[in-house]
Amino acid sequence: MKKYLIFLTVFVFILASGCGDGEIKDTDPVEKTPYSVQIETAYRSYTAEDGMEIIYINAEYPKIVNTEEDENIAVFNEMYRQNADDYIDAVIADFSERAKNTYAESPEDFEEYLFTQQCSVTFNKNGYLSIKRDYTEEYEDFKGEETYADVYDMTEMRALYANEVISSSAEDTMQIIFLGYTSVAEEYPERFKEGYTDIINSAIKETEFYLTDTAMVFVMQPGIATYPEYGCLMFEMPYEGNETFFKKILDD
């Protein structure tokens, strides 16, 4: 079933923290210059006993060009390379027997299981680096999409929470995320589950966020408050009109 991203621009004048995890080793501050980032690809296939490819996994990951052989950049690069390998290993572990059995039951009707992790750098300026990972999984009658993201302060080599990107209290954070998602529900009510307000309120801490050149984007995974077929629930807070809260990002 085709997936659709629910995406609505929400103009707000107070904002908010978000969610995130992961940390890179602290280091001395560095200049606020953009990093040169390449997108690398790891891939693997899994075959049935007759040699037919029945699972294919393609996992992209970022690699910062490390001409100075900085140890912290090396740690960063290895973390994402390992993440790609772990994703591939998890797919094989979870789906190899299922795919093999489904193929054996009806080889002529079998369609290859496809798993893709697409990676993109969505913001790379003033010491901030935003990385988004989009996952698509297709097997049998299922097609699923999820989005995960990380935002780093590269001057300190660490992952950030949203309230470190913008200025706001934790309470305001939760309120604005809640209002952003419910604004999408007002626009597309047919896409939301019954009792979605309580669901959103309880799942706000699961919100992902990433930065673009024009906005901070918040993401909730499919099937939490919305029906899975409609994809990720998203809204954005534009920098324009909210400059006070994004001085660090917008500082030239």
PDB file of C-alpha atoms in Angstrom:
ATOM      1  CA  MET A   1       0.000   0.000   0.000  1.00  0.00           C
ATOM      2  CA  LYS A   2       1.346   3.422  -0.916  1.00  0.00           C
ATOM      3  CA  LYS A   3       2.538   5.527   1.977  1.00  0.00           C
ATOM      4  CA  TYR A   4       1.888   9.233   2.255  1.00  0.00           C
ATOM      5  CA  LEU A   5       3.797  11.663   4.426  1.00  0.00           C
ATOM      6  CA  ILE A   6       1.590  13.899   6.508  1.00  0.00           C
ATOM      7  CA  PHE A   7       3.405  17.214   6.406  1.00  0.00           C
ATOM      8  CA  LEU A   8       2.090  20.567   7.596  1.00  0.00           C
ATOM      9  CA  THR A   9       3.882  23.831   8.200  1.00  0.00           C
ATOM     10  CA  VAL A  10       3.013  25.180  11.630  1.00  0.00           C
ATOM     11  CA  PHE A  11       4.018  28.766  12.381  1.00  0.00           C
ATOM     12  CA  VAL A  12       4.823  29.178  16.047  1.00  0.00           C
ATOM     13  CA  PHE A  13       6.478  31.823  18.106  1.00  0.00           C
ATOM     14  CA  ILE A  14       7.538  29.770  21.080  1.00  0.00           C
ATOM     15  CA  LEU A  15       9.329  26.485  20.717  1.00  0.00           C
ATOM     16  CA  ALA A  16      10.437  23.592  22.144  1.00  0.00           C
ATOM     17  CA  SER A  17      12.714  20.778  22.909  1.00  0.00           C
ATOM     18  CA  GLY A  18      12.576  17.397  21.427  1.00  0.00           C
ATOM     19  CA  CYS A  19      13.960  13.970  21.730  1.00  0.00           C
ATOM     20  CA  GLY A  20      17.181  12.324  20.800  1.00  0.00           C
ATOM     21  CA  ASP A  21      19.899  10.052  22.017  1.00  0.00           C
ATOM     22  CA  GLY A  22      23.449   9.128  21.309  1.00  0.00           C
ATOM     23  CA  GLU A  23      26.606  10.996  22.163  1.00  0.00           C
ATOM     24  CA  ILE A  24      30.022  11.453  20.688  1.00  0.00           C
ATOM     25  CA  LYS A  25      33.124  11.909  22.770  1.00  0.00           C
ATOM     26  CA  ASP A  26      33.643  15.500  23.907  1.00  0.00           C
ATOM     27  CA  THR A  27      36.477  17.451  22.370  1.00  0.00           C
ATOM     28  CA  ASP A  28      37.802  20.977  22.251  1.00  0.00           C
ATOM     29  CA  PRO A  29      35.597  23.443  20.363  1.00  0.00           C
ATOM     30  CA  VAL A  30      36.246  23.641  16.628  1.00  0.00           C
ATOM     31  CA  GLU A  31      35.545  26.337  14.086  1.00  0.00           C
ATOM     32  CA  LYS A  32      31.939  26.597  12.940  1.00  0.00           C
ATOM     33  CA  THR A  33      32.602  25.505   9.387  1.00  0.00           C
ATOM     34  CA  PRO A  34      30.562  22.970   7.390  1.00  0.00           C
ATOM     35  CA  TYR A  35      31.897  19.436   7.281  1.00  0.00           C
ATOM     36  CA  SER A  36      32.366  17.611   4.017  1.00  0.00           C
ATOM     37  CA  VAL A  37      30.114  14.571   4.291  1.00  0.00           C
ATOM     38  CA  GLN A  38      29.934  11.659   1.873  1.00  0.00           C
ATOM     39  CA  ILE A  39      27.119   9.108   1.751  1.00  0.00           C
ATOM     40  CA  GLU A  40      28.456   5.555   1.731  1.00  0.00           C
ATOM     41  CA  THR A  41      26.457   2.381   1.078  1.00  0.00           C
ATOM     42  CA  ALA A  42      26.518  -1.067   2.643  1.00  0.00           C
ATOM     43  CA  TYR A  43      24.464  -3.811   1.060  1.00  0.00           C
ATOM     44  CA  ARG A  44      23.842  -7.520   1.325  1.00  0.00           C
ATOM     45  CA  SER A  45      21.634 -10.123  -0.270  1.00  0.00           C
ATOM     46  CA  TYR A  46      20.287 -13.394   1.074  1.00  0.00           C
ATOM     47  CA  THR A  47      19.648 -16.339  -1.217  1.00  0.00           C
ATOM     48  CA  ALA A  48      17.538 -19.462  -1.086  1.00  0.00           C
ATOM     49  CA  GLU A  49      19.096 -22.914  -1.435  1.00  0.00           C
ATOM     50  CA  ASP A  50      18.671 -22.793  -5.222  1.00  0.00           C
ATOM     51  CA  GLY A  51      20.643 -19.535  -5.406  1.00  0.00           C
ATOM     52  CA  MET A  52      17.651 -17.230  -5.920  1.00  0.00           C
ATOM     53  CA  GLU A  53      18.059 -13.860  -4.209  1.00  0.00           C
ATOM     54  CA  ILE A  54      15.121 -13.528  -1.824  1.00  0.00           C
ATOM     55  CA  ILE A  55      16.213 -10.621   0.414  1.00  0.00           C
ATOM     56  CA  TYR A  56      18.102  -7.483  -0.563  1.00  0.00           C
ATOM     57  CA  ILE A  57      19.217  -4.841   1.953  1.00  0.00           C
ATOM     58  CA  ASN A  58      20.753  -1.499   1.048  1.00  0.00           C
ATOM     59  CA  ALA A  59      21.888   0.738   3.913  1.00  0.00           C
ATOM     60  CA  GLU A  60      23.333   4.208   3.377  1.00  0.00           C
ATOM     61  CA  TYR A  61      25.318   5.984   6.077  1.00  0.00           C
ATOM     62  CA  PRO A  62      27.223   9.282   6.394  1.00  0.00           C
ATOM     63  CA  LYS A  63      30.997   9.532   6.425  1.00  0.00           C
ATOM     64  CA  ILE A  64      32.692  12.806   7.315  1.00  0.00           C
ATOM     65  CA  VAL A  65      35.827  13.418   5.288  1.00  0.00           C
ATOM     66  CA  ASN A  66      38.565  13.134   7.898  1.00  0.00           C
ATOM     67  CA  THR A  67      41.712  14.470   6.263  1.00  0.00           C
ATOM     68  CA  GLU A  68      43.151  15.508   9.635  1.00  0.00           C
ATOM     69  CA  GLU A  69      42.613  11.988  11.021  1.00  0.00           C
ATOM     70  CA  ASP A  70      40.696  13.396  13.965  1.00  0.00           C
ATOM     71  CA  GLU A  71      39.921  10.629  16.470  1.00  0.00           C
ATOM     72  CA  ASN A  72      36.466  11.986  17.254  1.00  0.00           C
ATOM     73  CA  ILE A  73      35.478  12.146  13.586  1.00  0.00           C
ATOM     74  CA  ALA A  74      36.703   8.572  13.245  1.00  0.00           C
ATOM     75  CA  VAL A  75      34.429   7.570  16.138  1.00  0.00           C
ATOM     76  CA  PHE A  76      31.507   9.378  14.497  1.00  0.00           C
ATOM     77  CA  ASN A  77      32.089   7.634  11.167  1.00  0.00           C
ATOM     78  CA  GLU A  78      32.464   4.224  12.751  1.00  0.00           C
ATOM     79  CA  MET A  79      29.253   4.697  14.750  1.00  0.00           C
ATOM     80  CA  TYR A  80      27.202   5.186  11.576  1.00  0.00           C
ATOM     81  CA  ARG A  81      29.015   2.482   9.633  1.00  0.00           C
ATOM     82  CA  GLN A  82      28.285   0.049  12.458  1.00  0.00           C
ATOM     83  CA  ASN A  83      24.659   1.202  12.546  1.00  0.00           C
ATOM     84  CA  ALA A  84      24.302   0.259   8.881  1.00  0.00           C
ATOM     85  CA  ASP A  85      25.853  -3.164   9.501  1.00  0.00           C
ATOM     86  CA  ASP A  86      23.642  -3.719  12.533  1.00  0.00           C
ATOM     87  CA  TYR A  87      20.548  -2.894  10.484  1.00  0.00           C
ATOM     88  CA  ILE A  88      21.547  -5.385   7.805  1.00  0.00           C
ATOM     89  CA  ASP A  89      22.264  -8.077  10.399  1.00  0.00           C
ATOM     90  CA  ALA A  90      18.903  -7.442  12.100  1.00  0.00           C
ATOM     91  CA  VAL A  91      17.011  -7.808   8.817  1.00  0.00           C
ATOM     92  CA  ILE A  92      18.715 -11.116   8.047  1.00  0.00           C
ATOM     93  CA  ALA A  93      18.086 -12.395  11.567  1.00  0.00           C
ATOM     94  CA  ASP A  94      14.415 -11.393  11.543  1.00  0.00           C
ATOM     95  CA  PHE A  95      13.415 -12.267   7.986  1.00  0.00           C
ATOM     96  CA  SER A  96      15.695 -14.984   6.554  1.00  0.00           C
ATOM     97  CA  GLU A  97      13.623 -17.961   7.706  1.00  0.00           C
ATOM     98  CA  ARG A  98      10.354 -16.265   6.816  1.00  0.00           C
ATOM     99  CA  ALA A  99      11.531 -15.376   3.323  1.00  0.00           C
ATOM    100  CA  LYS A 100      13.009 -18.834   2.771  1.00  0.00           C
ATOM    101  CA  ASN A 101       9.788 -20.566   3.808  1.00  0.00           C
ATOM    102  CA  THR A 102       7.569 -18.227   1.772  1.00  0.00           C
ATOM    103  CA  TYR A 103       9.744 -18.739  -1.294  1.00  0.00           C
ATOM    104  CA  ALA A 104       9.722 -22.532  -0.860  1.00  0.00           C
ATOM    105  CA  GLU A 105       5.904 -22.560  -0.718  1.00  0.00           C
ATOM    106  CA  SER A 106       5.499 -20.791  -4.065  1.00  0.00           C
ATOM    107  CA  PRO A 107       8.695 -19.836  -5.923  1.00  0.00           C
ATOM    108  CA  GLU A 108       6.813 -18.610  -9.003  1.00  0.00           C
ATOM    109  CA  ASP A 109       4.743 -16.120  -6.986  1.00  0.00           C
ATOM    110  CA  PHE A 110       7.480 -14.952  -4.642  1.00  0.00           C
ATOM    111  CA  GLU A 111       8.556 -11.312  -4.706  1.00  0.00           C
ATOM    112  CA  GLU A 112      11.921 -10.404  -3.241  1.00  0.00           C
ATOM    113  CA  TYR A 113      11.960  -8.789   0.190  1.00  0.00           C
ATOM    114  CA  LEU A 114      13.449  -5.290  -0.060  1.00  0.00           C
ATOM    115  CA  PHE A 115      14.911  -3.232   2.779  1.00  0.00           C
ATOM    116  CA  THR A 116      16.363   0.239   2.254  1.00  0.00           C
ATOM    117  CA  GLN A 117      17.974   2.744   4.603  1.00  0.00           C
ATOM    118  CA  GLN A 118      18.414   6.086   2.839  1.00  0.00           C
ATOM    119  CA  CYS A 119      20.607   8.672   4.523  1.00  0.00           C
ATOM    120  CA  SER A 120      20.789  12.399   3.884  1.00  0.00           C
ATOM    121  CA  VAL A 121      22.492  15.410   5.433  1.00  0.00           C
ATOM    122  CA  THR A 122      19.713  17.970   5.860  1.00  0.00           C
ATOM    123  CA  PHE A 123      21.654  20.784   7.551  1.00  0.00           C
ATOM    124  CA  ASN A 124      25.372  21.492   7.767  1.00  0.00           C
ATOM    125  CA  LYS A 125      26.101  25.026   8.944  1.00  0.00           C
ATOM    126  CA  ASN A 126      27.391  27.018  11.920  1.00  0.00           C
ATOM    127  CA  GLY A 127      28.637  23.940  13.694  1.00  0.00           C
ATOM    128  CA  TYR A 128      25.340  22.048  13.376  1.00  0.00           C
ATOM    129  CA  LEU A 129      25.033  18.803  11.445  1.00  0.00           C
ATOM    130  CA  SER A 130      21.620  17.173  10.885  1.00  0.00           C
ATOM    131  CA  ILE A 131      21.372  13.629   9.559  1.00  0.00           C
ATOM    132  CA  LYS A 132      18.117  11.958   8.508  1.00  0.00           C
ATOM    133  CA  ARG A 133      17.616   8.238   7.921  1.00  0.00           C
ATOM    134  CA  ASP A 134      14.556   7.032   5.995  1.00  0.00           C
ATOM    135  CA  TYR A 135      13.705   3.344   6.146  1.00  0.00           C
ATOM    136  CA  THR A 136      11.531   1.541   3.595  1.00  0.00           C
ATOM    137  CA  GLU A 137      10.669  -2.135   4.013  1.00  0.00           C
ATOM    138  CA  GLU A 138       8.713  -4.138   1.435  1.00  0.00           C
ATOM    139  CA  TYR A 139       7.791  -7.797   1.807  1.00  0.00           C
ATOM    140  CA  GLU A 140       4.718  -9.846   0.944  1.00  0.00           C
ATOM    141  CA  ASP A 141       1.763  -7.413   1.188  1.00  0.00           C
ATOM    142  CA  PHE A 142       3.531  -5.022   3.539  1.00  0.00           C
ATOM    143  CA  LYS A 143       5.238  -1.713   2.782  1.00  0.00           C
ATOM    144  CA  GLY A 144       6.414   0.359   5.714  1.00  0.00           C
ATOM    145  CA  GLU A 145       8.291   3.633   6.072  1.00  0.00           C
ATOM    146  CA  GLU A 146       9.903   5.230   9.100  1.00  0.00           C
ATOM    147  CA  THR A 147      12.144   8.248   9.630  1.00  0.00           C
ATOM    148  CA  TYR A 148      14.823   8.757  12.261  1.00  0.00           C
ATOM    149  CA  ALA A 149      17.186  11.666  12.730  1.00  0.00           C
ATOM    150  CA  ASP A 150      20.126  13.014  14.698  1.00  0.00           C
ATOM    151  CA  VAL A 151      21.269  16.602  15.177  1.00  0.00           C
ATOM    152  CA  TYR A 152      24.813  17.304  16.355  1.00  0.00           C
ATOM    153  CA  ASP A 153      26.696  20.276  17.713  1.00  0.00           C
ATOM    154  CA  MET A 154      29.984  19.517  15.994  1.00  0.00           C
ATOM    155  CA  THR A 155      31.803  22.212  17.953  1.00  0.00           C
ATOM    156  CA  GLU A 156      31.382  19.964  20.994  1.00  0.00           C
ATOM    157  CA  MET A 157      31.002  16.671  19.117  1.00  0.00           C
ATOM    158  CA  ARG A 158      27.742  15.637  20.728  1.00  0.00           C
ATOM    159  CA  ALA A 159      24.155  14.856  19.838  1.00  0.00           C
ATOM    160  CA  LEU A 160      21.560  17.459  20.812  1.00  0.00           C
ATOM    161  CA  TYR A 161      18.091  17.521  22.282  1.00  0.00           C
ATOM    162  CA  ALA A 162      15.702  19.966  20.637  1.00  0.00           C
ATOM    163  CA  ASN A 163      15.736  22.334  23.595  1.00  0.00           C
ATOM    164  CA  GLU A 164      19.450  22.749  22.954  1.00  0.00           C
ATOM    165  CA  VAL A 165      18.725  23.803  19.380  1.00  0.00           C
ATOM    166  CA  ILE A 166      16.061  26.348  20.286  1.00  0.00           C
ATOM    167  CA  SER A 167      15.154  28.328  23.372  1.00  0.00           C
ATOM    168  CA  SER A 168      12.202  26.991  25.339  1.00  0.00           C
ATOM    169  CA  SER A 169      11.225  25.249  28.544  1.00  0.00           C
ATOM    170  CA  ALA A 170      10.411  21.549  28.620  1.00  0.00           C
ATOM    171  CA  GLU A 171       6.761  22.384  29.284  1.00  0.00           C
ATOM    172  CA  ASP A 172       6.569  24.685  26.263  1.00  0.00           C
ATOM    173  CA  THR A 173       8.307  22.014  24.244  1.00  0.00           C
ATOM    174  CA  MET A 174       5.654  19.412  24.923  1.00  0.00           C
ATOM    175  CA  GLN A 175       2.871  21.882  24.339  1.00  0.00           C
ATOM    176  CA  ILE A 176       4.134  23.060  20.991  1.00  0.00           C
ATOM    177  CA  ILE A 177       4.772  19.540  19.706  1.00  0.00           C
ATOM    178  CA  PHE A 178       1.294  18.536  20.815  1.00  0.00           C
ATOM    179  CA  LEU A 179      -0.264  21.564  19.131  1.00  0.00           C
ATOM    180  CA  GLY A 180       1.728  20.949  15.974  1.00  0.00           C
ATOM    181  CA  TYR A 181       0.556  17.373  15.610  1.00  0.00           C
ATOM    182  CA  THR A 182      -3.057  18.167  16.470  1.00  0.00           C
ATOM    183  CA  SER A 183      -2.997  20.942  13.870  1.00  0.00           C
ATOM    184  CA  VAL A 184      -2.225  18.260  11.299  1.00  0.00           C
ATOM    185  CA  ALA A 185      -5.174  16.257  12.646  1.00  0.00           C
ATOM    186  CA  GLU A 186      -7.485  19.219  12.075  1.00  0.00           C
ATOM    187  CA  GLU A 187      -6.307  19.296   8.457  1.00  0.00           C
ATOM    188  CA  TYR A 188      -6.553  15.508   7.873  1.00  0.00           C
ATOM    189  CA  PRO A 189      -8.940  14.071  10.503  1.00  0.00           C
ATOM    190  CA  GLU A 190      -9.601  10.875   8.523  1.00  0.00           C
ATOM    191  CA  ARG A 191      -5.982   9.821   8.960  1.00  0.00           C
ATOM    192  CA  PHE A 192      -6.014   9.771  12.757  1.00  0.00           C
ATOM    193  CA  LYS A 193      -7.022   7.034  15.158  1.00  0.00           C
ATOM    194  CA  GLU A 194      -9.820   7.490  17.662  1.00  0.00           C
ATOM    195  CA  GLY A 195      -8.486   9.079  20.827  1.00  0.00           C
ATOM    196  CA  TYR A 196      -5.454  10.424  18.984  1.00  0.00           C
ATOM    197  CA  THR A 197      -5.037  13.372  21.358  1.00  0.00           C
ATOM    198  CA  ASP A 198      -4.285  11.057  24.287  1.00  0.00           C
ATOM    199  CA  ILE A 199      -2.045   8.923  22.081  1.00  0.00           C
ATOM    200  CA  ILE A 200      -0.031  11.924  20.897  1.00  0.00           C
ATOM    201  CA  ASN A 201       0.289  13.266  24.418  1.00  0.00           C
ATOM    202  CA  SER A 202       1.680   9.969  25.683  1.00  0.00           C
ATOM    203  CA  ALA A 203       4.019   9.486  22.704  1.00  0.00           C
ATOM    204  CA  ILE A 204       5.501  12.985  22.437  1.00  0.00           C
ATOM    205  CA  LYS A 205       8.797  11.822  23.908  1.00  0.00           C
ATOM    206  CA  GLU A 206       9.183   9.488  20.937  1.00  0.00           C
ATOM    207  CA  THR A 207       9.289  12.445  18.550  1.00  0.00           C
ATOM    208  CA  GLU A 208      12.270  12.681  16.214  1.00  0.00           C
ATOM    209  CA  PHE A 209      13.505  15.990  14.828  1.00  0.00           C
ATOM    210  CA  TYR A 210      15.877  17.230  12.183  1.00  0.00           C
ATOM    211  CA  LEU A 211      16.944  20.538  10.662  1.00  0.00           C
ATOM    212  CA  THR A 212      16.630  21.799   7.101  1.00  0.00           C
ATOM    213  CA  ASP A 213      17.768  25.065   5.536  1.00  0.00           C
ATOM    214  CA  THR A 214      14.365  26.601   6.332  1.00  0.00           C
ATOM    215  CA  ALA A 215      12.838  24.803   9.318  1.00  0.00           C
ATOM    216  CA  MET A 216      13.040  22.422  12.230  1.00  0.00           C
ATOM    217  CA  VAL A 217      10.994  19.318  11.423  1.00  0.00           C
ATOM    218  CA  PHE A 218       9.289  17.056  13.977  1.00  0.00           C
ATOM    219  CA  VAL A 219       8.420  13.436  13.148  1.00  0.00           C
ATOM    220  CA  MET A 220       6.286  10.743  14.764  1.00  0.00           C
ATOM    221  CA  GLN A 221       6.440   7.240  13.295  1.00  0.00           C
ATOM    222  CA  PRO A 222       3.542   5.658  11.356  1.00  0.00           C
ATOM    223  CA  GLY A 223       0.850   3.831  13.250  1.00  0.00           C
ATOM    224  CA  ILE A 224       1.231   5.625  16.568  1.00  0.00           C
ATOM    225  CA  ALA A 225      -1.511   8.247  16.324  1.00  0.00           C
ATOM    226  CA  THR A 226      -2.299   7.837  12.634  1.00  0.00           C
ATOM    227  CA  TYR A 227      -3.214   4.805  10.562  1.00  0.00           C
ATOM    228  CA  PRO A 228      -0.002   3.186   9.269  1.00  0.00           C
ATOM    229  CA  GLU A 229      -0.892   3.581   5.597  1.00  0.00           C
ATOM    230  CA  TYR A 230      -0.558   7.361   5.872  1.00  0.00           C
ATOM    231  CA  GLY A 231       3.103   7.274   6.803  1.00  0.00           C
ATOM    232  CA  CYS A 232       4.956   9.520   9.229  1.00  0.00           C
ATOM    233  CA  LEU A 233       3.186  12.311  11.065  1.00  0.00           C
ATOM    234  CA  MET A 234       5.230  15.486  10.545  1.00  0.00           C
ATOM    235  CA  PHE A 235       5.144  19.208  11.095  1.00  0.00           C
ATOM    236  CA  GLU A 236       7.748  21.925  10.823  1.00  0.00           C
ATOM    237  CA  MET A 237       8.678  25.096  12.653  1.00  0.00           C
ATOM    238  CA  PRO A 238      10.149  27.588  10.171  1.00  0.00           C
ATOM    239  CA  TYR A 239      13.113  29.729  11.099  1.00  0.00           C
ATOM    240  CA  GLU A 240      11.500  32.747   9.459  1.00  0.00           C
ATOM    241  CA  GLY A 241       9.318  34.437  12.048  1.00  0.00           C
ATOM    242  CA  ASN A 242      11.070  32.561  14.855  1.00  0.00           C
ATOM    243  CA  GLU A 243      14.545  34.060  14.532  1.00  0.00           C
ATOM    244  CA  THR A 244      14.805  34.710  18.277  1.00  0.00           C
ATOM    245  CA  PHE A 245      14.682  30.987  18.938  1.00  0.00           C
ATOM    246  CA  PHE A 246      17.151  30.008  16.217  1.00  0.00           C
ATOM    247  CA  LYS A 247      19.963  32.513  16.670  1.00  0.00           C
ATOM    248  CA  LYS A 248      22.624  29.802  16.876  1.00  0.00           C
ATOM    249  CA  ILE A 249      21.429  28.130  13.682  1.00  0.00           C
ATOM    250  CA  LEU A 250      21.020  31.343  11.734  1.00  0.00           C
ATOM    251  CA  ASP A 251      24.172  33.067  12.933  1.00  0.00           C
ATOM    252  CA  ASP A 252      26.483  33.689   9.972  1.00  0.00           C
TER     253      ASP A 252
END
